[in-house]
Amino acid sequence: MDYGKSKKWNVSFDTKCQGTDLTILDQYNAISYPIYQTATFSHRHVGEQTGFDYSRQSNPTRQQLESVVALLENGEHALAFSSGMAAVAAVMELFKPGDHLIVDEDLYGGSIRLFNTISAKNGIEFTVADVSSGIEEQIRPQTKAVYLETPTNPMMHVTDIRALAEVTKAHGILLIVDNTFLSPRFQNPLDLGADIVIHSGTKYIAGHHDTIGGLVVLNDDELDGRLRLISTTTGAAMAPFDSWLTLRGIRTLAVRMDRAQENALRIAEYLKQSPYVTRVIYPGLPEHPGYEIMKKQASGFGAMISFEVRSAEFARAVLENVELFYFAESLGGTETLITYPLTQTHAAVPQELREKNGITDRLLRLSVGIENAQDLIDEFERVFTVIGKPD
Ligand SMILES: Cc1ncc(COP(=O)(O)O)c(C=O)c1O
């Protein structure tokens, strides 16, 4: 696939989000790329086609999205899936029984559930480890890949991608990075040596909590071919309308992320000084252990904050009392969401691992949106005051 003139133009990220430097336009040069809501494409003659055959395999709207996402992640190829989990599941289909993967211990609960159930059933073996502190000891002859998020969901552990990539390259194993939390606005793992980048497109990339999607970005032609075969064969690709919604979301990705991050820093500072909050975990705070690595490998810190309060009762009371923003699962949209990882995003994580990672009944996770930061702070102050006095 030809991703056009963009690489020669070398435009900035904000400009890339407009997708205007792609050669792929529809036949009428529509500025908003059309939704090709069709299952199939007709052929005038045997052996002659438009480049499209059947939408499970490929579709112009989805292809346009894939082109834009490849551009944003500085990748050669991108594939769009019906959800983030469909993307992770497709990547797992690259492996065969007996293959061994090293996966980080702190990950989105759905990914852990996939590995523990479906991938394990398919004969793939896993070592769960803190990959940020090195993987050499876990590598076996059958090791095929390392899988991580950075920062992780929800504990915000940070891994030095470049340092890890040196090790994976030396051993000929793949480095797979779920880049959902920072989005390509703030981090491009392929540039740091990763082989495969995964996104829940549901989050920052689409950005409006109105569609579900997943993306995989990579440079390797052979792996791209295998993933396309997997996608076509399993029928996991993104639908045309969802592709269009995601394309529309991308237009504001840069401005949304910049604003959400600005808000997140203010809220993290506020929570830090609040007597109601016992711990704030945000990689944009200089005391965060991953702060210096983040400064080296990312251009921003994102807008995800985890924090602890003094008791389970207090945490639940916060969720019961918030009004200006929502108690809901998910992240990365324009509205602020507050999540209870214990019963929501990380309910599927085995209890032992959850406890080891610190996902307690006092932990809350915040996806900071683009509202007025002072309004969000005032809302926290109101909620905390309603619940009661600090110890
Ligand atoms: C880091 C991360 N990766 C993957 C996923 C899965 O994405 P989806 O919900 O789009 O299937 C999520 C969902 O919350 C996530 O937070």
XYZ file of C-alpha atoms and ligand atoms in Angstrom:
407
model
C 0.000 0.000 0.000
C 1.310 3.450 -0.875
C 0.971 5.915 1.953
C 1.678 8.804 -0.315
C 3.833 11.870 -0.138
C 3.724 12.296 3.611
C 7.136 10.863 4.392
C 8.739 13.244 1.935
C 6.780 16.192 3.266
C 7.758 15.470 6.833
C 4.884 17.494 8.262
C 4.149 17.786 11.977
C 1.771 15.529 13.874
C -1.072 18.088 14.073
C -1.027 18.375 10.300
C -0.901 14.634 9.783
C -4.108 14.351 11.836
C -5.925 16.137 9.012
C -4.907 13.325 6.666
C -4.538 15.812 3.836
C -1.093 14.716 2.771
C -2.290 11.309 1.610
C -2.534 10.542 -2.069
C -5.582 8.381 -1.409
C -8.695 10.489 -1.949
C -12.045 9.367 -3.239
C -12.897 9.959 -6.895
C -14.577 13.329 -6.156
C -11.813 14.559 -3.819
C -14.262 14.675 -0.889
C -12.636 16.357 2.115
C -14.535 14.113 4.518
C -13.681 10.677 3.249
C -16.921 8.837 2.318
C -18.375 5.890 4.204
C -18.323 3.035 1.732
C -21.178 1.218 3.401
C -21.090 -1.802 1.173
C -20.481 -5.481 1.766
C -19.229 -6.209 -1.726
C -17.917 -4.647 -4.950
C -18.996 -5.568 -8.482
C -16.692 -6.561 -11.321
C -17.221 -5.424 -14.894
C -15.219 -8.277 -16.360
C -13.621 -11.470 -15.159
C -10.176 -10.622 -13.849
C -10.896 -6.888 -13.683
C -11.709 -5.196 -10.393
C -11.513 -1.825 -8.678
C -9.021 -2.990 -6.067
C -11.840 -3.960 -3.730
C -13.703 -7.221 -3.640
C -15.467 -7.856 -0.328
C -15.501 -5.640 2.779
C -14.405 -8.321 5.237
C -11.157 -8.303 3.272
C -10.804 -4.613 2.446
C -12.928 -1.497 2.245
C -11.976 2.007 1.065
C -13.071 3.788 4.271
C -11.173 1.328 6.426
C -8.176 1.588 4.113
C -8.214 5.359 4.446
C -8.206 5.023 8.235
C -5.371 2.505 8.076
C -3.360 4.909 5.918
C -3.832 7.792 8.355
C -3.002 5.665 11.405
C 0.142 4.288 9.746
C 1.157 7.884 9.110
C 0.551 8.923 12.730
C 2.577 6.018 14.137
C 5.376 6.383 11.551
C 4.631 2.852 10.373
C 4.543 1.227 6.942
C 1.341 -0.718 7.571
C -1.750 -0.401 9.743
C -4.737 -2.685 10.171
C -8.067 -1.666 11.692
C -10.053 -4.138 13.790
C -13.523 -4.176 15.286
C -12.126 -3.605 18.807
C -8.865 -3.284 20.682
C -9.311 -6.859 21.863
C -9.844 -8.066 18.283
C -6.502 -6.401 17.468
C -4.737 -8.099 20.392
C -6.359 -11.433 19.511
C -5.221 -11.121 15.880
C -1.644 -10.452 16.986
C -1.803 -13.522 19.235
C -2.733 -15.588 16.155
C 0.806 -14.976 14.891
C 1.967 -17.541 17.474
C 1.631 -21.317 17.503
C 1.394 -23.966 20.217
C 4.633 -24.198 22.184
C 5.596 -20.561 21.548
C 6.490 -18.604 24.660
C 5.713 -14.959 25.387
C 6.913 -12.696 28.175
C 4.090 -10.367 29.177
C 4.202 -7.489 31.597
C 2.454 -8.098 34.894
C 0.389 -4.906 34.764
C -1.867 -4.795 31.689
C -5.455 -4.046 30.772
C -7.555 -6.821 32.380
C -9.061 -7.901 29.065
C -5.615 -8.636 27.614
C -4.725 -10.727 30.667
C -8.047 -12.599 30.305
C -7.301 -13.281 26.611
C -3.831 -14.659 27.419
C -5.075 -16.779 30.337
C -8.021 -18.266 28.500
C -7.961 -18.341 24.702
C -4.202 -18.042 24.053
C -3.355 -20.565 26.794
C -5.957 -22.969 25.357
C -4.189 -22.579 21.993
C -0.955 -23.820 23.573
C 0.887 -20.509 23.944
C 2.979 -20.289 27.096
C 3.392 -17.148 29.138
C 5.774 -15.764 31.698
C 4.284 -12.861 33.616
C 7.033 -10.486 34.752
C 7.858 -6.875 35.479
C 9.411 -6.266 32.057
C 10.595 -2.790 33.059
C 13.283 -4.406 35.198
C 14.687 -6.623 32.417
C 13.711 -9.817 30.623
C 17.018 -11.651 30.012
C 16.329 -14.244 32.696
C 12.902 -15.075 31.306
C 14.027 -15.684 27.725
C 13.800 -19.324 26.554
C 14.620 -20.882 23.157
C 10.843 -20.849 22.423
C 10.387 -17.172 23.356
C 8.806 -15.332 20.449
C 7.702 -11.994 21.856
C 7.523 -9.527 24.725
C 4.193 -7.762 25.287
C 3.727 -4.593 27.313
C 1.939 -1.306 27.846
C 3.782 1.839 28.874
C 2.467 3.536 30.917
C 0.509 0.505 32.118
C -3.179 0.289 32.863
C -3.858 1.097 35.680
C -0.637 1.354 37.740
C 1.254 3.588 35.262
C 4.497 1.585 35.255
C 6.871 2.896 32.636
C 9.208 0.729 30.546
C 12.201 2.023 28.596
C 11.144 0.827 25.131
C 14.489 1.590 23.483
C 16.471 -0.360 26.076
C 14.107 -3.315 25.879
C 14.177 -3.271 22.068
C 17.949 -3.744 22.145
C 17.445 -6.973 24.093
C 14.552 -8.274 21.970
C 16.442 -7.525 18.755
C 19.576 -9.281 20.020
C 17.464 -12.394 20.707
C 15.357 -12.167 17.534
C 12.079 -11.819 19.389
C 9.226 -9.432 18.713
C 8.511 -6.423 20.882
C 4.783 -5.660 21.027
C 3.675 -2.392 22.646
C 0.093 -1.440 23.473
C 0.276 2.336 23.008
C -3.336 3.088 23.958
C -2.611 5.314 26.979
C -0.419 7.845 25.180
C -1.711 7.527 21.604
C 0.594 8.412 18.711
C 0.304 12.051 19.800
C 2.772 11.428 22.610
C 4.622 8.201 21.810
C 5.680 6.304 18.682
C 6.996 2.905 19.811
C 8.090 1.833 16.297
C 10.580 4.713 16.288
C 11.962 3.367 19.577
C 12.501 -0.153 18.229
C 9.155 -1.883 18.833
C 7.988 -4.276 16.112
C 4.218 -4.125 16.589
C 2.097 -1.336 18.054
C -1.444 -1.997 19.236
C -4.159 0.510 20.101
C -7.600 0.298 21.494
C -8.908 2.766 18.907
C -11.958 3.117 21.137
C -9.916 5.414 23.355
C -7.930 8.523 22.370
C -7.719 7.790 18.654
C -11.489 7.827 18.067
C -11.789 9.976 21.155
C -15.519 10.474 21.722
C -16.728 7.344 23.524
C -18.971 6.651 20.564
C -17.339 3.712 18.802
C -15.248 0.619 19.476
C -12.141 -0.157 17.453
C -8.629 -1.510 17.432
C -5.475 -0.817 15.442
C -2.216 -2.586 14.744
C 0.733 -0.739 13.205
C 3.998 -2.268 12.011
C 6.796 -2.001 9.463
C 7.397 -5.622 8.514
C 5.821 -6.660 5.175
C 5.706 -10.347 5.994
C 3.990 -9.826 9.362
C 1.566 -7.398 7.715
C 0.630 -10.063 5.161
C 0.075 -12.636 7.895
C -2.068 -10.247 9.938
C -4.190 -9.355 6.889
C -4.778 -13.044 6.280
C -5.769 -13.486 9.940
C -8.121 -10.495 9.779
C -9.752 -11.589 6.521
C -10.057 -15.164 7.669
C -11.477 -14.478 11.120
C -13.628 -11.513 10.042
C -12.289 -9.176 12.713
C -11.911 -6.005 10.648
C -13.461 -2.642 11.487
C -16.799 -1.737 9.862
C -16.993 1.195 7.395
C -19.049 3.484 9.641
C -16.784 2.851 12.642
C -13.784 3.537 10.394
C -15.324 6.860 9.418
C -16.065 7.816 13.041
C -12.471 7.000 13.931
C -11.166 9.053 11.013
C -13.285 11.966 12.184
C -12.001 11.601 15.733
C -8.409 11.677 14.538
C -8.835 15.174 13.115
C -8.798 16.549 16.665
C -6.458 13.987 18.238
C -3.623 16.455 18.768
C -5.722 19.230 20.286
C -7.755 16.847 22.429
C -4.692 15.172 23.853
C -2.884 18.417 24.514
C -5.843 19.844 26.417
C -6.561 16.632 28.333
C -2.921 16.448 29.388
C -2.918 20.067 30.532
C -5.999 19.306 32.638
C -4.489 16.073 33.953
C -1.407 17.827 35.275
C -3.541 20.361 37.142
C -5.760 17.658 38.588
C -2.788 15.492 39.593
C -1.320 18.494 41.446
C -4.676 19.148 43.112
C -5.145 15.499 44.167
C -1.578 15.414 45.496
C -2.273 18.153 47.996
C -5.748 16.931 48.918
C -6.008 15.507 52.445
C -8.595 13.040 51.112
C -6.133 11.382 48.732
C -3.406 9.068 49.989
C -1.487 8.470 46.749
C -1.429 9.921 43.229
C 0.073 7.951 40.337
C 0.651 10.119 37.276
C 3.779 9.797 35.130
C 3.805 13.566 34.577
C 4.703 14.201 38.223
C 8.498 14.463 38.684
C 8.379 12.053 41.649
C 6.905 9.275 39.466
C 9.632 6.607 39.031
C 9.091 6.573 35.252
C 9.217 10.369 34.810
C 12.741 10.568 33.349
C 12.127 7.657 30.949
C 8.878 9.277 29.832
C 10.757 12.496 29.085
C 13.199 10.550 26.912
C 10.783 8.424 24.932
C 7.490 10.341 24.844
C 6.539 13.898 23.964
C 3.853 14.017 26.667
C 2.604 12.274 29.782
C -0.988 11.628 28.785
C -4.147 12.218 30.769
C -4.602 9.039 32.800
C -4.283 9.308 36.569
C -4.689 6.587 39.177
C -5.133 7.557 42.819
C -5.860 6.001 46.163
C -8.175 7.135 48.911
C -8.197 6.060 52.546
C -10.775 3.255 52.397
C -12.925 1.134 50.115
C -15.973 2.946 51.515
C -14.501 6.306 50.567
C -13.667 5.079 47.044
C -17.202 3.783 46.531
C -18.665 7.003 47.919
C -16.670 9.021 45.360
C -18.173 6.908 42.572
C -21.675 7.321 44.019
C -21.396 11.088 44.349
C -19.743 12.347 41.165
C -22.098 14.372 39.014
C -20.046 16.569 36.694
C -18.220 13.615 35.196
C -19.121 9.971 34.795
C -18.537 6.761 36.715
C -17.864 4.527 33.718
C -15.436 2.073 32.231
C -13.205 3.180 29.302
C -10.965 6.167 28.726
C -9.659 8.589 26.166
C -12.832 10.498 25.273
C -13.570 14.177 25.621
C -15.558 13.625 28.849
C -13.814 12.802 32.106
C -14.512 9.265 33.350
C -13.794 7.759 36.735
C -13.351 3.986 36.898
C -13.105 1.409 39.667
C -10.450 -0.998 38.284
C -11.213 -3.633 40.928
C -14.745 -4.321 39.687
C -14.504 -2.960 36.154
C -11.443 -2.905 33.881
C -9.400 -5.339 35.991
C -12.110 -7.618 37.388
C -10.806 -10.454 35.183
C -7.261 -10.264 36.593
C -6.517 -13.148 38.994
C -6.802 -11.882 42.582
C -3.199 -12.756 43.438
C -1.840 -10.692 40.534
C -4.230 -7.857 41.268
C -3.033 -7.690 44.857
C 0.620 -7.906 43.803
C 0.106 -5.013 41.384
C -1.637 -2.880 43.991
C -5.080 -2.851 42.383
C -6.833 -2.437 45.703
C -10.381 -1.546 46.712
C -9.049 1.976 47.413
C -7.758 2.584 43.882
C -9.617 4.823 41.438
C -8.646 5.585 37.845
C -9.346 8.844 36.109
C -9.429 9.512 32.381
C -9.217 13.279 32.284
C -11.236 14.918 29.548
C -11.198 18.337 27.956
C -13.635 20.130 30.265
C -12.583 23.201 32.215
C -9.929 21.985 34.677
C -11.158 24.227 37.494
C -14.682 22.814 37.152
C -13.256 19.314 37.523
C -11.243 20.328 40.580
C -14.300 22.032 42.112
C -16.287 18.857 41.545
C -13.674 16.764 43.361
C -13.668 19.263 46.210
C -17.474 19.120 46.427
C -17.545 15.304 46.346
C -14.778 14.943 48.937
C -16.479 17.438 51.234
C -19.860 15.697 50.906
C -18.315 12.360 51.842
C -16.645 13.593 54.979
C -13.644 14.813 56.825
C -10.191 13.407 56.147
C -8.520 11.414 58.928
C -4.633 -0.505 27.323
C -5.790 -1.180 26.666
N -5.572 -2.047 25.669
C -6.598 -2.684 25.047
C -7.898 -2.466 25.420
C -9.011 -3.199 24.720
O -9.675 -2.353 23.840
P -11.228 -2.453 23.431
O -12.024 -2.161 24.651
O -11.352 -1.448 22.340
O -11.465 -3.864 22.928
C -8.178 -1.560 26.440
C -9.573 -1.315 26.861
O -9.842 -0.703 27.872
C -7.095 -0.905 27.081
O -7.301 -0.036 28.088
